[in-house]
Amino acid sequence: QVQLVQSGAEVKKPGASVRLSCKAFGYTFGIHWVRQAPGQSLEWMGWISVVTGHTKYSQNFQGRVTFTGDSSANTAYMELSSLRSEDTAVYYCARDPAAPGEFDYWGQGTQVTVSS
Amino acid sequence: QAVVTQEPSLTVSPEGSVTLTCGSSTGGVTSGHYPFWFQQKPGQAPRPLIFDTTDRHSWTPARFSGSLLGDRAALTLSGAQPEDEADYYCSLSYGGARVFGGGTKLTVL
């Protein structure tokens, strides 16, 4: 059984950066990052292969988000910079198994609150 | 960036059937958009239901089915149960970049 465990809630001031982690228990080729602002839809932020380090970013976050991975720890990281109040959201990671049916397992989500 | 559109809300009677659809601002939805469908209940992470247009995950109840309907992707629920009341999101792939729709709030009433 695959499980994704995300880091804990964060409170940040505008202009700061936040770094979240997503540790996979079980095989994972890649990790998608998806966020959900309060009462809003899901928003895809991008993807990283924890095996190869390759990344793909949503145009909406290009230049402000960085994905990194640690293959030995089966962990992906997402750093979002220049935070603003609109970045307040729950941030999820989801698995890419490099097979049909990605997004099959999701982390529990990390609440990020940006407030002065 | 493309915009993915869904019905904002739908209502279905218990044991009834309903079809949710998913459109693309760039034109018709095809299997090449690899449509995915997710269910989300309040306070929970999304739960994947359908991938690659029609494929169910092992945990997806058989009453959910995916298809292409005209120029849209579709999720059909046949025999709705009270526990199916939730938000449903579709997602389309545009050259490997995923875009989610605005979601459909499904009420079972």
mmCIF file of C-alpha atoms in Angstrom:
data_model
loop_
_atom_site.group_PDB
_atom_site.id
_atom_site.type_symbol
_atom_site.label_atom_id
_atom_site.label_comp_id
_atom_site.label_asym_id
_atom_site.label_seq_id
_atom_site.Cartn_x
_atom_site.Cartn_y
_atom_site.Cartn_z
ATOM 1 C CA GLN A 1 0.000 0.000 0.000
ATOM 2 C CA VAL A 2 1.439 3.322 -1.061
ATOM 3 C CA GLN A 3 1.297 6.242 1.325
ATOM 4 C CA LEU A 4 2.350 9.854 0.905
ATOM 5 C CA VAL A 5 3.076 11.789 4.075
ATOM 6 C CA GLN A 6 3.372 15.554 3.919
ATOM 7 C CA SER A 7 4.999 18.017 6.289
ATOM 8 C CA GLY A 8 3.044 20.066 8.785
ATOM 9 C CA ALA A 9 1.135 23.322 8.547
ATOM 10 C CA GLU A 10 2.995 26.566 7.900
ATOM 11 C CA VAL A 11 2.234 30.206 8.631
ATOM 12 C CA LYS A 12 4.262 32.701 6.639
ATOM 13 C CA LYS A 13 4.398 36.438 6.126
ATOM 14 C CA PRO A 14 3.950 38.007 2.695
ATOM 15 C CA GLY A 15 7.179 37.985 0.727
ATOM 16 C CA ALA A 16 8.573 34.964 2.530
ATOM 17 C CA SER A 17 9.214 31.492 1.121
ATOM 18 C CA VAL A 18 7.876 28.118 2.204
ATOM 19 C CA ARG A 19 9.311 24.641 1.664
ATOM 20 C CA LEU A 20 7.052 21.630 1.917
ATOM 21 C CA SER A 21 7.957 17.971 1.816
ATOM 22 C CA CYS A 22 6.186 14.850 0.609
ATOM 23 C CA LYS A 23 7.617 11.471 1.626
ATOM 24 C CA ALA A 24 6.508 8.401 -0.285
ATOM 25 C CA PHE A 25 6.230 4.969 1.284
ATOM 26 C CA GLY A 26 6.136 2.576 -1.633
ATOM 27 C CA TYR A 27 7.234 2.963 -5.216
ATOM 28 C CA THR A 28 6.979 6.420 -6.705
ATOM 29 C CA PHE A 29 8.427 7.594 -10.000
ATOM 30 C CA GLY A 30 7.237 11.143 -9.698
ATOM 31 C CA ILE A 31 5.232 13.558 -7.601
ATOM 32 C CA HIS A 32 2.605 16.048 -8.718
ATOM 33 C CA TRP A 33 1.948 19.134 -6.625
ATOM 34 C CA VAL A 34 -1.628 20.433 -6.502
ATOM 35 C CA ARG A 35 -3.051 23.214 -4.377
ATOM 36 C CA GLN A 36 -6.540 24.225 -3.313
ATOM 37 C CA ALA A 37 -7.380 27.681 -2.012
ATOM 38 C CA PRO A 38 -10.299 27.949 0.425
ATOM 39 C CA GLY A 39 -13.571 27.184 -1.355
ATOM 40 C CA GLN A 40 -11.807 26.936 -4.709
ATOM 41 C CA SER A 41 -10.994 24.282 -7.244
ATOM 42 C CA LEU A 42 -7.800 22.267 -7.534
ATOM 43 C CA GLU A 43 -4.801 23.869 -9.225
ATOM 44 C CA TRP A 44 -1.934 21.848 -10.710
ATOM 45 C CA MET A 45 1.425 23.362 -9.866
ATOM 46 C CA GLY A 46 3.726 20.932 -11.591
ATOM 47 C CA TRP A 47 5.589 17.650 -11.386
ATOM 48 C CA ILE A 48 8.945 16.233 -10.468
ATOM 49 C CA SER A 49 10.455 12.831 -11.039
ATOM 50 C CA VAL A 50 12.076 11.746 -7.793
ATOM 51 C CA VAL A 51 14.012 9.184 -9.859
ATOM 52 C CA THR A 52 15.499 11.449 -12.542
ATOM 53 C CA GLY A 53 15.012 14.935 -11.091
ATOM 54 C CA HIS A 54 13.187 16.104 -14.218
ATOM 55 C CA THR A 55 10.596 18.780 -13.587
ATOM 56 C CA LYS A 56 7.629 20.361 -15.302
ATOM 57 C CA TYR A 57 6.081 23.566 -13.994
ATOM 58 C CA SER A 58 2.714 25.139 -14.542
ATOM 59 C CA GLN A 59 2.987 28.460 -16.353
ATOM 60 C CA ASN A 60 1.070 29.992 -13.447
ATOM 61 C CA PHE A 61 3.982 29.363 -11.091
ATOM 62 C CA GLN A 62 6.984 29.502 -13.376
ATOM 63 C CA GLY A 63 9.801 31.341 -11.677
ATOM 64 C CA ARG A 64 8.242 31.290 -8.244
ATOM 65 C CA VAL A 65 8.192 27.560 -7.481
ATOM 66 C CA THR A 66 11.019 25.049 -7.335
ATOM 67 C CA PHE A 67 10.685 21.290 -7.034
ATOM 68 C CA THR A 68 13.504 19.125 -5.759
ATOM 69 C CA GLY A 69 13.754 15.462 -4.921
ATOM 70 C CA ASP A 70 15.774 13.081 -2.791
ATOM 71 C CA SER A 71 15.631 9.656 -4.409
ATOM 72 C CA SER A 72 17.403 7.976 -1.494
ATOM 73 C CA ALA A 73 14.676 9.187 0.866
ATOM 74 C CA ASN A 74 11.851 8.880 -1.689
ATOM 75 C CA THR A 75 10.934 12.451 -0.839
ATOM 76 C CA ALA A 76 9.918 15.434 -2.923
ATOM 77 C CA TYR A 77 10.115 19.060 -1.903
ATOM 78 C CA MET A 78 8.252 22.106 -3.131
ATOM 79 C CA GLU A 79 9.495 25.624 -2.438
ATOM 80 C CA LEU A 80 7.248 28.578 -3.213
ATOM 81 C CA SER A 81 8.731 32.046 -2.947
ATOM 82 C CA SER A 82 7.442 35.626 -2.804
ATOM 83 C CA LEU A 83 4.373 34.459 -0.942
ATOM 84 C CA ARG A 84 1.215 36.541 -1.058
ATOM 85 C CA SER A 85 -2.152 36.161 0.618
ATOM 86 C CA GLU A 86 -3.548 34.416 -2.476
ATOM 87 C CA ASP A 87 -1.115 31.557 -1.840
ATOM 88 C CA THR A 88 -3.053 30.603 1.274
ATOM 89 C CA ALA A 89 -4.203 27.108 0.421
ATOM 90 C CA VAL A 90 -3.931 23.419 1.149
ATOM 91 C CA TYR A 91 -1.032 21.972 -0.815
ATOM 92 C CA TYR A 92 -1.257 18.326 -1.867
ATOM 93 C CA CYS A 93 1.215 15.929 -3.392
ATOM 94 C CA ALA A 94 0.051 13.026 -5.538
ATOM 95 C CA ARG A 95 1.890 10.050 -6.939
ATOM 96 C CA ASP A 96 3.012 9.383 -10.477
ATOM 97 C CA PRO A 97 3.830 5.674 -10.706
ATOM 98 C CA ALA A 98 5.110 5.963 -14.290
ATOM 99 C CA ALA A 99 2.207 3.813 -15.343
ATOM 100 C CA PRO A 100 -1.384 4.572 -16.332
ATOM 101 C CA GLY A 101 -3.350 5.961 -13.424
ATOM 102 C CA GLU A 102 -1.171 8.695 -12.002
ATOM 103 C CA PHE A 103 -2.609 10.801 -9.185
ATOM 104 C CA ASP A 104 -3.622 7.451 -7.667
ATOM 105 C CA TYR A 105 -2.381 8.208 -4.147
ATOM 106 C CA TRP A 106 -2.483 11.581 -2.439
ATOM 107 C CA GLY A 107 -0.859 13.056 0.615
ATOM 108 C CA GLN A 108 -2.967 14.348 3.475
ATOM 109 C CA GLY A 109 -2.335 17.952 2.448
ATOM 110 C CA THR A 110 -0.406 20.791 4.078
ATOM 111 C CA GLN A 111 -2.147 24.020 5.075
ATOM 112 C CA VAL A 112 -0.116 27.089 4.206
ATOM 113 C CA THR A 113 -1.376 30.394 5.558
ATOM 114 C CA VAL A 114 0.113 33.657 4.354
ATOM 115 C CA SER A 115 -0.735 36.517 6.650
ATOM 116 C CA SER A 116 0.914 39.642 7.963
ATOM 117 C CA GLN B 1 -3.397 28.475 -20.408
ATOM 118 C CA ALA B 2 -6.405 26.380 -21.350
ATOM 119 C CA VAL B 3 -9.576 26.585 -19.307
ATOM 120 C CA VAL B 4 -11.434 23.412 -18.366
ATOM 121 C CA THR B 5 -15.159 23.841 -17.814
ATOM 122 C CA GLN B 6 -17.615 21.827 -15.731
ATOM 123 C CA GLU B 7 -21.203 22.277 -14.634
ATOM 124 C CA PRO B 8 -21.103 24.208 -11.326
ATOM 125 C CA SER B 9 -23.775 22.065 -9.722
ATOM 126 C CA LEU B 10 -26.059 19.131 -10.444
ATOM 127 C CA THR B 11 -28.684 17.260 -8.471
ATOM 128 C CA VAL B 12 -29.553 13.582 -8.742
ATOM 129 C CA SER B 13 -32.184 11.509 -6.977
ATOM 130 C CA PRO B 14 -31.144 8.467 -4.959
ATOM 131 C CA GLU B 15 -30.782 5.500 -7.351
ATOM 132 C CA GLY B 16 -30.963 7.922 -10.255
ATOM 133 C CA SER B 17 -28.415 8.622 -12.975
ATOM 134 C CA VAL B 18 -26.524 11.768 -13.827
ATOM 135 C CA THR B 19 -23.780 12.760 -16.254
ATOM 136 C CA LEU B 20 -21.123 15.322 -15.434
ATOM 137 C CA THR B 21 -19.181 16.785 -18.335
ATOM 138 C CA CYS B 22 -15.811 18.399 -18.886
ATOM 139 C CA GLY B 23 -14.952 20.734 -21.744
ATOM 140 C CA SER B 24 -11.844 22.468 -23.014
ATOM 141 C CA SER B 25 -11.434 26.064 -24.156
ATOM 142 C CA THR B 26 -9.035 24.883 -26.859
ATOM 143 C CA GLY B 27 -11.608 22.739 -28.648
ATOM 144 C CA GLY B 28 -13.019 19.240 -28.351
ATOM 145 C CA VAL B 29 -11.815 16.913 -25.635
ATOM 146 C CA THR B 30 -10.201 13.758 -26.963
ATOM 147 C CA SER B 31 -8.556 10.702 -25.445
ATOM 148 C CA GLY B 32 -5.286 12.544 -26.024
ATOM 149 C CA HIS B 33 -6.232 14.856 -23.155
ATOM 150 C CA TYR B 34 -6.180 11.796 -20.872
ATOM 151 C CA PRO B 35 -9.254 12.894 -18.884
ATOM 152 C CA PHE B 36 -9.156 12.135 -15.179
ATOM 153 C CA TRP B 37 -12.013 12.399 -12.701
ATOM 154 C CA PHE B 38 -11.720 12.959 -8.961
ATOM 155 C CA GLN B 39 -14.196 12.976 -6.092
ATOM 156 C CA GLN B 40 -13.657 15.216 -3.095
ATOM 157 C CA LYS B 41 -15.613 15.379 0.134
ATOM 158 C CA PRO B 42 -15.273 18.216 2.662
ATOM 159 C CA GLY B 43 -12.008 18.162 4.558
ATOM 160 C CA GLN B 44 -10.590 15.287 2.535
ATOM 161 C CA ALA B 45 -7.995 14.933 -0.177
ATOM 162 C CA PRO B 46 -9.303 14.259 -3.675
ATOM 163 C CA ARG B 47 -9.968 10.621 -4.455
ATOM 164 C CA PRO B 48 -9.269 9.480 -7.993
ATOM 165 C CA LEU B 49 -12.144 7.722 -9.770
ATOM 166 C CA ILE B 50 -11.364 7.533 -13.487
ATOM 167 C CA PHE B 51 -8.172 7.880 -15.509
ATOM 168 C CA ASP B 52 -7.431 7.927 -19.218
ATOM 169 C CA THR B 53 -11.051 8.663 -20.134
ATOM 170 C CA THR B 54 -12.628 5.335 -19.145
ATOM 171 C CA ASP B 55 -10.414 3.359 -16.741
ATOM 172 C CA ARG B 56 -11.524 2.799 -13.174
ATOM 173 C CA HIS B 57 -9.159 2.379 -10.266
ATOM 174 C CA SER B 58 -9.533 -0.806 -8.264
ATOM 175 C CA TRP B 59 -11.485 1.101 -5.604
ATOM 176 C CA THR B 60 -13.859 2.884 -7.949
ATOM 177 C CA PRO B 61 -17.440 1.631 -7.641
ATOM 178 C CA ALA B 62 -18.807 0.181 -10.859
ATOM 179 C CA ARG B 63 -21.632 2.746 -10.832
ATOM 180 C CA PHE B 64 -19.111 5.356 -11.997
ATOM 181 C CA SER B 65 -18.090 5.274 -15.649
ATOM 182 C CA GLY B 66 -16.090 7.579 -17.877
ATOM 183 C CA SER B 67 -16.512 8.327 -21.565
ATOM 184 C CA LEU B 68 -16.289 10.914 -24.297
ATOM 185 C CA LEU B 69 -19.633 12.508 -25.070
ATOM 186 C CA GLY B 70 -19.546 14.666 -28.161
ATOM 187 C CA ASP B 71 -16.694 17.070 -27.673
ATOM 188 C CA ARG B 72 -16.537 16.659 -23.908
ATOM 189 C CA ALA B 73 -15.332 14.114 -21.385
ATOM 190 C CA ALA B 74 -18.080 12.684 -19.243
ATOM 191 C CA LEU B 75 -18.503 10.985 -15.899
ATOM 192 C CA THR B 76 -21.742 9.052 -15.548
ATOM 193 C CA LEU B 77 -23.094 7.930 -12.210
ATOM 194 C CA SER B 78 -25.750 5.231 -12.463
ATOM 195 C CA GLY B 79 -27.635 4.381 -9.293
ATOM 196 C CA ALA B 80 -26.588 7.303 -7.125
ATOM 197 C CA GLN B 81 -26.021 6.665 -3.436
ATOM 198 C CA PRO B 82 -26.171 9.216 -0.617
ATOM 199 C CA GLU B 83 -22.411 8.863 -0.145
ATOM 200 C CA ASP B 84 -21.855 10.073 -3.725
ATOM 201 C CA GLU B 85 -22.727 13.614 -2.677
ATOM 202 C CA ALA B 86 -19.430 15.439 -3.179
ATOM 203 C CA ASP B 87 -17.456 17.754 -5.423
ATOM 204 C CA TYR B 88 -16.208 16.226 -8.655
ATOM 205 C CA TYR B 89 -13.244 17.520 -10.590
ATOM 206 C CA CYS B 90 -12.037 16.636 -14.031
ATOM 207 C CA SER B 91 -8.505 17.183 -15.217
ATOM 208 C CA LEU B 92 -7.140 17.323 -18.746
ATOM 209 C CA SER B 93 -3.576 17.049 -19.987
ATOM 210 C CA TYR B 94 -2.151 19.613 -22.385
ATOM 211 C CA GLY B 95 1.190 18.264 -23.499
ATOM 212 C CA GLY B 96 1.924 16.928 -20.034
ATOM 213 C CA ALA B 97 0.672 19.973 -18.150
ATOM 214 C CA ARG B 98 -2.474 19.237 -16.192
ATOM 215 C CA VAL B 99 -5.390 21.630 -15.854
ATOM 216 C CA PHE B 100 -8.287 21.055 -13.475
ATOM 217 C CA GLY B 101 -11.825 22.142 -14.055
ATOM 218 C CA GLY B 102 -13.771 24.326 -11.676
ATOM 219 C CA GLY B 103 -15.583 21.337 -10.213
ATOM 220 C CA THR B 104 -19.192 20.167 -10.056
ATOM 221 C CA LYS B 105 -21.021 20.077 -6.750
ATOM 222 C CA LEU B 106 -23.218 16.987 -6.893
ATOM 223 C CA THR B 107 -26.189 16.819 -4.572
ATOM 224 C CA VAL B 108 -28.037 13.538 -4.001
ATOM 225 C CA LEU B 109 -31.563 14.515 -3.067
#
